[in-house]
Amino acid sequence: MSKNPIKDRKREHLDLAGLPTMQMSVSNGLDAFRFEPCALPELNYEEVDTRCTLLGKSLQQPLIIASMSGGTRAAKRLNETLATAAEQTGVALGLGSMRIAVEQPEQSATFQMRSLAPTVPILANIGGAQLVQTQGIEDALRCIDIAQADGIFIHLNPLQEVLQTQGDTQWRGVLNAIESLITRSPVPVIVKEVGHGIGPTTTQKLFDIGVRYIDVAGTGGTSWAAIETERSRTNSQTQTGQVFHNFGINLYDSLRLIQRNATLSEEITLIASGGIRSGLDTAKAIRMGASFASAAAPMLAAAKQGEKALIELLRQWQQQLQICCFVTGSASLHELRHAPIID
Ligand SMILES: Cc1cc2nc3c(=O)[nH]c(=O)nc-3n(C[C@H](O)[C@H](O)[C@H](O)COP(=O)(O)O)c2cc1C
């Protein structure tokens, strides 16, 4: 039996998540439509403005590096790379699950990135399943404090947990716990999945208790069913995990169905993730009503090559978004939201 199962799990997740076989074999759904090209943009490329604001801080493009890292020495180095690149390119930084920082306070430093990313939003992270445990709300508040965060992600990952050996299967009371956290948190609470998606029914429940930020984290990208299947110990676990490889709602359907409800569409800030793989995907997500896009696997792959590679990737995505705005005749993200499409 390992002395430190959380650390082992983190290490295995970071190693496995980079493998192509851990990606889903279904699309994020954004191929359901194309932009109608505008051959007469009546606009100069240099004038296109992709800047926006998240939680009171300016971004150069509407992008969040998704929650991934922290809790081990290698994960600290990865967070440092992500934080430095986020600051240099003006994108927001999500931290990985901080459960380990509250259970093993000596790991807190692996999440403390404020000095490297002083001007961009930093988002703490803890699991919904941790919130219902004794001290769960205090632990979440502690995570915000440790990270000097501008917001906190609560990840809802029941599929991943139930497929994981010794995963958390006690999910009664999570909704109430999120409601309590909202009343006590000094910063906004953002609810996310991890790649199997949040649909309109769950969004309505979250909205009713006061959640105003949802990261849909839909199918089309990293499959946590695949990652946990790879880590499984028995044939039966493997076979069951394979059944759920592509399970869930894709980000396109999620954004579309959530916004069918007019109240939700006006009052909820949507973040699109799960298979976002380029600046054109960001543009399509914005066109579908998201305010921000977010990605994990491509950021991890670039960060493994080093800070320079990640900065280059983030600049490329910004350029691709800017090009898409230009060739759809959109001078800003606001105009892009109304660009004509072909479906
Ligand atoms: C290596 C790795 C570690 C992750 N760890 C976390 C985590 O600790 N907390 C969380 O909410 N999501 C975590 N995620 C999920 C991502 O934040 C994201 O929701 C998911 O990977 C879908 O995005 P993608 O298709 O761009 O990878 C992790 C993803 C990766 C690739």
CSV table of C-alpha atoms and ligand atoms in Angstrom, one decimal:
chain,number,residue,atom,x,y,z
A,1,MET,CA,0.0,0.0,0.0
A,2,SER,CA,1.4,3.4,-1.0
A,3,LYS,CA,2.2,5.9,1.8
A,4,ASN,CA,0.8,8.8,-0.2
A,5,PRO,CA,-2.1,7.7,-2.5
A,6,ILE,CA,-3.1,11.3,-3.4
A,7,LYS,CA,0.4,12.1,-4.6
A,8,ASP,CA,0.6,8.8,-6.6
A,9,ARG,CA,-2.7,9.5,-8.2
A,10,LYS,CA,-1.6,13.1,-9.2
A,11,ARG,CA,1.6,11.7,-10.7
A,12,GLU,CA,-0.3,9.1,-12.7
A,13,HIS,CA,-2.9,11.6,-13.9
A,14,LEU,CA,-0.3,14.0,-15.2
A,15,ASP,CA,1.5,11.1,-17.0
A,16,LEU,CA,-1.6,9.5,-18.5
A,17,ALA,CA,-3.4,12.7,-19.5
A,18,GLY,CA,-0.9,13.4,-22.2
A,19,LEU,CA,-1.5,10.1,-24.1
A,20,PRO,CA,-3.6,10.3,-27.3
A,21,THR,CA,-5.6,7.3,-26.2
A,22,MET,CA,-6.9,9.3,-23.2
A,23,GLN,CA,-8.8,11.6,-25.6
A,24,MET,CA,-12.4,10.9,-26.5
A,25,SER,CA,-13.2,9.5,-30.0
A,26,VAL,CA,-16.2,11.9,-30.3
A,27,SER,CA,-16.1,15.6,-31.2
A,28,ASN,CA,-16.8,18.6,-29.0
A,29,GLY,CA,-19.8,19.2,-31.3
A,30,LEU,CA,-18.5,22.5,-32.6
A,31,ASP,CA,-18.3,21.1,-36.1
A,32,ALA,CA,-22.1,21.4,-36.2
A,33,PHE,CA,-21.7,24.8,-37.7
A,34,ARG,CA,-19.2,27.0,-39.6
A,35,PHE,CA,-18.8,30.8,-39.7
A,36,GLU,CA,-20.1,32.5,-42.8
A,37,PRO,CA,-16.9,34.1,-44.2
A,38,CYS,CA,-17.1,37.9,-44.6
A,39,ALA,CA,-15.2,38.8,-47.7
A,40,LEU,CA,-15.7,42.5,-46.9
A,41,PRO,CA,-14.7,42.9,-43.3
A,42,GLU,CA,-14.6,46.8,-43.6
A,43,LEU,CA,-12.1,46.6,-40.8
A,44,ASN,CA,-8.3,46.4,-40.4
A,45,TYR,CA,-6.9,43.2,-38.9
A,46,GLU,CA,-4.8,45.2,-36.4
A,47,GLU,CA,-8.0,46.9,-35.0
A,48,VAL,CA,-9.6,43.6,-33.9
A,49,ASP,CA,-9.8,43.6,-30.1
A,50,THR,CA,-9.9,40.2,-28.4
A,51,ARG,CA,-9.5,41.6,-24.9
A,52,CYS,CA,-12.0,41.0,-22.1
A,53,THR,CA,-12.4,41.0,-18.3
A,54,LEU,CA,-12.7,38.0,-15.9
A,55,LEU,CA,-13.4,38.6,-12.2
A,56,GLY,CA,-12.3,42.2,-12.5
A,57,LYS,CA,-9.0,41.5,-14.3
A,58,SER,CA,-8.1,42.1,-17.9
A,59,LEU,CA,-7.3,39.2,-20.3
A,60,GLN,CA,-5.7,39.5,-23.8
A,61,GLN,CA,-8.1,36.8,-25.0
A,62,PRO,CA,-11.1,34.9,-23.4
A,63,LEU,CA,-9.1,31.9,-22.3
A,64,ILE,CA,-8.5,30.0,-19.0
A,65,ILE,CA,-5.7,27.4,-18.6
A,66,ALA,CA,-7.9,24.6,-17.1
A,67,SER,CA,-7.4,23.2,-13.6
A,68,MET,CA,-4.6,20.6,-13.7
A,69,SER,CA,-1.7,20.8,-11.3
A,70,GLY,CA,-0.3,21.0,-7.8
A,71,GLY,CA,0.5,18.7,-4.9
A,72,THR,CA,3.9,17.2,-6.0
A,73,ARG,CA,7.3,18.6,-6.8
A,74,ALA,CA,6.8,18.1,-10.6
A,75,ALA,CA,3.3,19.5,-10.3
A,76,LYS,CA,4.7,22.7,-8.7
A,77,ARG,CA,7.1,23.1,-11.6
A,78,LEU,CA,4.2,22.6,-14.0
A,79,ASN,CA,2.2,25.3,-12.1
A,80,GLU,CA,5.1,27.6,-12.3
A,81,THR,CA,5.3,27.2,-16.1
A,82,LEU,CA,1.6,27.7,-16.5
A,83,ALA,CA,1.6,30.7,-14.2
A,84,THR,CA,4.5,32.4,-16.0
A,85,ALA,CA,3.0,31.8,-19.4
A,86,ALA,CA,-0.5,33.0,-18.2
A,87,GLU,CA,1.0,36.2,-16.9
A,88,GLN,CA,3.1,36.9,-20.0
A,89,THR,CA,0.2,36.3,-22.4
A,90,GLY,CA,-2.7,37.6,-20.4
A,91,VAL,CA,-4.8,34.5,-19.8
A,92,ALA,CA,-6.4,33.2,-16.6
A,93,LEU,CA,-4.8,30.4,-14.6
A,94,GLY,CA,-6.8,27.4,-13.1
A,95,LEU,CA,-5.1,25.4,-10.3
A,96,GLY,CA,-5.6,21.7,-9.9
A,97,SER,CA,-7.5,20.1,-7.1
A,98,MET,CA,-6.2,21.6,-3.8
A,99,ARG,CA,-7.5,18.8,-1.5
A,100,ILE,CA,-3.9,17.7,-1.0
A,101,ALA,CA,-3.0,21.3,0.2
A,102,VAL,CA,-5.5,21.1,3.1
A,103,GLU,CA,-4.7,17.5,4.0
A,104,GLN,CA,-0.9,18.0,3.7
A,105,PRO,CA,-0.2,21.7,4.4
A,106,GLU,CA,3.4,21.2,3.4
A,107,GLN,CA,2.1,21.0,-0.2
A,108,SER,CA,0.5,24.4,-0.1
A,109,ALA,CA,3.4,26.1,-1.8
A,110,THR,CA,2.9,24.0,-4.9
A,111,PHE,CA,-0.3,26.0,-5.5
A,112,GLN,CA,1.0,29.5,-4.5
A,113,MET,CA,1.5,31.1,-7.9
A,114,ARG,CA,0.4,34.7,-7.1
A,115,SER,CA,4.0,36.1,-7.3
A,116,LEU,CA,4.4,34.7,-10.8
A,117,ALA,CA,1.0,35.7,-12.0
A,118,PRO,CA,0.2,39.0,-10.2
A,119,THR,CA,-2.2,40.5,-12.7
A,120,VAL,CA,-4.3,37.7,-14.1
A,121,PRO,CA,-7.1,35.8,-12.4
A,122,ILE,CA,-6.1,32.7,-10.5
A,123,LEU,CA,-8.7,30.1,-9.7
A,124,ALA,CA,-8.5,27.7,-6.8
A,125,ASN,CA,-10.1,24.3,-7.1
A,126,ILE,CA,-11.7,21.6,-4.9
A,127,GLY,CA,-14.0,18.7,-5.5
A,128,GLY,CA,-17.7,18.8,-4.8
A,129,ALA,CA,-17.3,15.5,-3.0
A,130,GLN,CA,-14.8,17.1,-0.6
A,131,LEU,CA,-17.2,19.9,0.2
A,132,VAL,CA,-19.7,17.6,2.0
A,133,GLN,CA,-17.0,16.2,4.3
A,134,THR,CA,-16.6,17.6,7.8
A,135,GLN,CA,-14.7,20.9,7.5
A,136,GLY,CA,-15.4,20.8,3.7
A,137,ILE,CA,-16.5,24.5,3.5
A,138,GLU,CA,-13.6,25.6,5.7
A,139,ASP,CA,-11.2,23.6,3.5
A,140,ALA,CA,-12.6,25.4,0.4
A,141,LEU,CA,-12.1,28.8,2.1
A,142,ARG,CA,-8.6,27.8,3.0
A,143,CYS,CA,-7.8,26.9,-0.6
A,144,ILE,CA,-8.9,30.4,-1.7
A,145,ASP,CA,-6.7,31.9,0.9
A,146,ILE,CA,-3.7,29.7,0.1
A,147,ALA,CA,-3.9,30.6,-3.6
A,148,GLN,CA,-4.9,34.2,-3.1
A,149,ALA,CA,-7.5,33.3,-5.7
A,150,ASP,CA,-10.0,35.5,-7.5
A,151,GLY,CA,-12.5,32.6,-7.8
A,152,ILE,CA,-12.8,29.0,-6.9
A,153,PHE,CA,-13.7,26.1,-9.1
A,154,ILE,CA,-15.8,23.3,-7.6
A,155,HIS,CA,-15.4,20.2,-9.8
A,156,LEU,CA,-18.2,17.8,-10.1
A,157,ASN,CA,-16.8,14.5,-11.3
A,158,PRO,CA,-19.1,11.6,-10.2
A,159,LEU,CA,-18.3,9.4,-13.2
A,160,GLN,CA,-14.5,9.8,-12.6
A,161,GLU,CA,-14.9,9.0,-8.9
A,162,VAL,CA,-17.1,6.0,-9.3
A,163,LEU,CA,-14.7,4.5,-11.9
A,164,GLN,CA,-11.7,5.2,-9.7
A,165,THR,CA,-10.4,2.6,-7.2
A,166,GLN,CA,-11.4,4.1,-3.8
A,167,GLY,CA,-13.0,7.1,-5.4
A,168,ASP,CA,-15.5,9.3,-3.6
A,169,THR,CA,-19.0,7.9,-4.0
A,170,GLN,CA,-20.7,9.9,-1.3
A,171,TRP,CA,-22.5,12.6,-3.3
A,172,ARG,CA,-25.5,13.3,-1.1
A,173,GLY,CA,-25.6,16.9,0.1
A,174,VAL,CA,-23.2,18.4,-2.5
A,175,LEU,CA,-25.7,20.9,-3.8
A,176,ASN,CA,-26.5,22.2,-0.3
A,177,ALA,CA,-22.8,22.4,0.4
A,178,ILE,CA,-22.2,24.5,-2.7
A,179,GLU,CA,-25.0,26.8,-1.6
A,180,SER,CA,-23.4,27.2,1.8
A,181,LEU,CA,-20.0,27.9,0.2
A,182,ILE,CA,-21.6,30.6,-2.0
A,183,THR,CA,-22.9,32.4,1.1
A,184,ARG,CA,-19.5,32.3,2.8
A,185,SER,CA,-17.0,32.7,0.0
A,186,PRO,CA,-15.3,36.0,-0.5
A,187,VAL,CA,-14.9,35.2,-4.3
A,188,PRO,CA,-17.2,33.8,-6.9
A,189,VAL,CA,-17.8,30.0,-7.0
A,190,ILE,CA,-17.5,28.5,-10.5
A,191,VAL,CA,-18.8,25.0,-11.0
A,192,LYS,CA,-17.2,22.7,-13.5
A,193,GLU,CA,-17.1,19.1,-14.7
A,194,VAL,CA,-13.9,17.4,-15.8
A,195,GLY,CA,-14.8,16.3,-19.3
A,196,HIS,CA,-18.1,14.5,-19.2
A,197,GLY,CA,-20.2,17.7,-19.2
A,198,ILE,CA,-22.8,19.7,-17.3
A,199,GLY,CA,-26.2,19.8,-19.0
A,200,PRO,CA,-29.2,22.0,-18.7
A,201,THR,CA,-30.9,20.1,-15.9
A,202,THR,CA,-27.9,20.3,-13.5
A,203,THR,CA,-27.3,23.9,-14.6
A,204,GLN,CA,-30.9,24.8,-13.5
A,205,LYS,CA,-30.3,23.2,-10.1
A,206,LEU,CA,-27.1,25.1,-9.7
A,207,PHE,CA,-28.7,28.4,-10.8
A,208,ASP,CA,-31.5,27.9,-8.3
A,209,ILE,CA,-29.0,27.9,-5.4
A,210,GLY,CA,-27.2,31.0,-6.7
A,211,VAL,CA,-24.4,29.6,-8.9
A,212,ARG,CA,-23.7,32.2,-11.7
A,213,TYR,CA,-20.6,30.7,-13.4
A,214,ILE,CA,-20.6,27.3,-15.1
A,215,ASP,CA,-17.7,25.6,-16.9
A,216,VAL,CA,-19.4,23.0,-19.0
A,217,ALA,CA,-16.3,20.8,-19.5
A,218,GLY,CA,-18.1,18.6,-22.0
A,219,THR,CA,-17.1,15.6,-24.0
A,220,GLY,CA,-14.8,15.8,-27.0
A,221,GLY,CA,-11.5,16.2,-25.2
A,222,THR,CA,-9.8,14.4,-22.3
A,223,SER,CA,-11.7,11.3,-21.1
A,224,TRP,CA,-11.5,10.8,-17.3
A,225,ALA,CA,-13.2,7.5,-17.8
A,226,ALA,CA,-10.3,6.5,-20.0
A,227,ILE,CA,-7.7,7.7,-17.5
A,228,GLU,CA,-9.3,5.9,-14.6
A,229,THR,CA,-9.8,2.8,-16.8
A,230,GLU,CA,-6.0,2.8,-17.5
A,231,ARG,CA,-5.4,2.9,-13.7
A,232,SER,CA,-7.9,0.2,-13.0
A,233,ARG,CA,-6.8,-3.0,-11.2
A,234,THR,CA,-9.2,-5.7,-12.5
A,235,ASN,CA,-10.5,-6.8,-15.9
A,236,SER,CA,-14.0,-6.1,-14.8
A,237,GLN,CA,-13.1,-2.5,-13.9
A,238,THR,CA,-11.4,-2.1,-17.2
A,239,GLN,CA,-14.4,-3.4,-19.2
A,240,THR,CA,-16.8,-1.1,-17.3
A,241,GLY,CA,-14.6,1.9,-17.7
A,242,GLN,CA,-14.4,1.3,-21.5
A,243,VAL,CA,-18.2,1.5,-21.7
A,244,PHE,CA,-18.0,5.1,-20.4
A,245,HIS,CA,-15.1,6.3,-22.5
A,246,ASN,CA,-17.2,8.9,-24.4
A,247,PHE,CA,-20.0,9.3,-21.9
A,248,GLY,CA,-21.6,12.7,-21.5
A,249,ILE,CA,-22.8,15.8,-23.2
A,250,ASN,CA,-20.5,17.7,-25.6
A,251,LEU,CA,-19.8,21.4,-25.1
A,252,TYR,CA,-21.8,22.4,-28.1
A,253,ASP,CA,-25.0,20.7,-26.9
A,254,SER,CA,-24.4,21.9,-23.4
A,255,LEU,CA,-24.0,25.6,-24.4
A,256,ARG,CA,-27.0,25.3,-26.8
A,257,LEU,CA,-29.4,23.6,-24.4
A,258,ILE,CA,-28.5,25.7,-21.3
A,259,GLN,CA,-29.2,28.9,-23.3
A,260,ARG,CA,-32.7,27.6,-24.5
A,261,ASN,CA,-33.7,28.8,-21.0
A,262,ALA,CA,-33.8,32.6,-21.4
A,263,THR,CA,-33.1,33.3,-17.7
A,264,LEU,CA,-30.1,31.1,-17.6
A,265,SER,CA,-28.7,32.5,-20.8
A,266,GLU,CA,-28.9,36.0,-19.5
A,267,GLU,CA,-27.6,35.5,-16.0
A,268,ILE,CA,-25.1,32.7,-16.2
A,269,THR,CA,-21.5,33.2,-17.3
A,270,LEU,CA,-20.6,30.2,-19.4
A,271,ILE,CA,-17.1,28.8,-19.8
A,272,ALA,CA,-16.6,26.3,-22.7
A,273,SER,CA,-14.2,23.5,-22.2
A,274,GLY,CA,-13.8,19.8,-23.2
A,275,GLY,CA,-11.9,19.5,-26.5
A,276,ILE,CA,-11.0,23.2,-27.1
A,277,ARG,CA,-8.0,22.8,-29.3
A,278,SER,CA,-7.4,26.1,-31.2
A,279,GLY,CA,-8.2,29.8,-31.3
A,280,LEU,CA,-10.9,28.9,-33.8
A,281,ASP,CA,-12.6,26.6,-31.2
A,282,THR,CA,-12.5,29.6,-28.8
A,283,ALA,CA,-14.1,31.7,-31.5
A,284,LYS,CA,-16.9,29.1,-32.1
A,285,ALA,CA,-17.5,28.8,-28.3
A,286,ILE,CA,-17.9,32.5,-28.0
A,287,ARG,CA,-20.3,32.5,-31.0
A,288,MET,CA,-22.3,29.8,-29.1
A,289,GLY,CA,-22.7,32.1,-26.1
A,290,ALA,CA,-19.7,31.2,-23.9
A,291,SER,CA,-17.8,34.1,-22.4
A,292,PHE,CA,-14.6,32.2,-22.1
A,293,ALA,CA,-13.0,29.0,-23.3
A,294,SER,CA,-10.7,26.8,-21.4
A,295,ALA,CA,-8.3,23.9,-22.2
A,296,ALA,CA,-6.2,21.4,-20.3
A,297,ALA,CA,-4.6,18.7,-22.5
A,298,PRO,CA,-3.0,21.0,-25.1
A,299,MET,CA,-1.6,23.3,-22.4
A,300,LEU,CA,-0.1,20.3,-20.6
A,301,ALA,CA,1.5,19.1,-23.8
A,302,ALA,CA,3.0,22.5,-24.6
A,303,ALA,CA,4.1,23.1,-20.9
A,304,LYS,CA,6.0,19.7,-21.0
A,305,GLN,CA,8.1,21.3,-23.8
A,306,GLY,CA,8.7,24.3,-21.6
A,307,GLU,CA,7.6,27.8,-20.9
A,308,LYS,CA,8.6,29.1,-24.4
A,309,ALA,CA,6.5,26.5,-26.1
A,310,LEU,CA,3.4,27.3,-24.0
A,311,ILE,CA,3.8,31.0,-24.5
A,312,GLU,CA,4.0,30.4,-28.3
A,313,LEU,CA,0.9,28.2,-28.2
A,314,LEU,CA,-1.1,30.8,-26.2
A,315,ARG,CA,0.0,33.6,-28.7
A,316,GLN,CA,-1.0,31.3,-31.6
A,317,TRP,CA,-4.4,30.7,-30.2
A,318,GLN,CA,-4.9,34.5,-29.7
A,319,GLN,CA,-3.8,35.1,-33.3
A,320,GLN,CA,-6.2,32.4,-34.6
A,321,LEU,CA,-9.1,34.0,-32.6
A,322,GLN,CA,-8.1,37.4,-34.0
A,323,ILE,CA,-8.0,36.1,-37.6
A,324,CYS,CA,-11.4,34.5,-37.1
A,325,CYS,CA,-12.8,37.8,-35.9
A,326,PHE,CA,-11.3,39.6,-38.9
A,327,VAL,CA,-12.6,37.1,-41.6
A,328,THR,CA,-16.1,37.2,-40.0
A,329,GLY,CA,-16.1,41.1,-40.0
A,330,SER,CA,-16.1,41.2,-36.1
A,331,ALA,CA,-14.1,44.0,-34.5
A,332,SER,CA,-14.6,42.6,-31.0
A,333,LEU,CA,-15.8,39.6,-29.1
A,334,HIS,CA,-19.2,41.3,-28.8
A,335,GLU,CA,-19.5,41.4,-32.6
A,336,LEU,CA,-18.2,37.9,-33.0
A,337,ARG,CA,-21.1,36.7,-30.8
A,338,HIS,CA,-23.4,37.9,-33.6
A,339,ALA,CA,-21.4,36.8,-36.6
A,340,PRO,CA,-23.4,35.0,-39.3
A,341,ILE,CA,-23.1,31.2,-39.3
A,342,ILE,CA,-24.0,28.3,-41.6
A,343,ASP,CA,-25.5,25.3,-39.8
B,1,LIG,C1,-3.5,16.4,-16.2
B,1,LIG,C2,-4.8,16.9,-15.9
B,1,LIG,C3,-5.2,17.1,-14.5
B,1,LIG,C4,-6.5,17.6,-14.2
B,1,LIG,N1,-6.8,17.8,-12.9
B,1,LIG,C5,-7.9,18.4,-12.6
B,1,LIG,C6,-8.2,18.9,-11.3
B,1,LIG,O1,-7.4,18.7,-10.4
B,1,LIG,N2,-9.4,19.5,-11.0
B,1,LIG,C7,-10.3,19.7,-12.0
B,1,LIG,O2,-11.3,20.4,-11.8
B,1,LIG,N3,-10.1,19.3,-13.3
B,1,LIG,C8,-8.9,18.7,-13.6
B,1,LIG,N4,-8.7,18.3,-14.9
B,1,LIG,C9,-9.7,18.5,-15.9
B,1,LIG,C10,-9.5,19.7,-16.8
B,1,LIG,O3,-9.6,20.9,-15.9
B,1,LIG,C11,-10.6,19.8,-17.9
B,1,LIG,O4,-11.9,20.0,-17.3
B,1,LIG,C12,-10.6,18.6,-18.8
B,1,LIG,O5,-9.4,18.0,-18.9
B,1,LIG,C13,-11.2,18.9,-20.1
B,1,LIG,O6,-10.4,19.7,-20.9
B,1,LIG,P1,-9.5,19.2,-22.1
B,1,LIG,O7,-10.3,18.4,-23.0
B,1,LIG,O8,-9.0,20.5,-22.7
B,1,LIG,O9,-8.4,18.4,-21.5
B,1,LIG,C14,-7.4,17.9,-15.3
B,1,LIG,C15,-7.0,17.7,-16.6
B,1,LIG,C16,-5.8,17.2,-16.9
B,1,LIG,C17,-5.4,17.0,-18.4
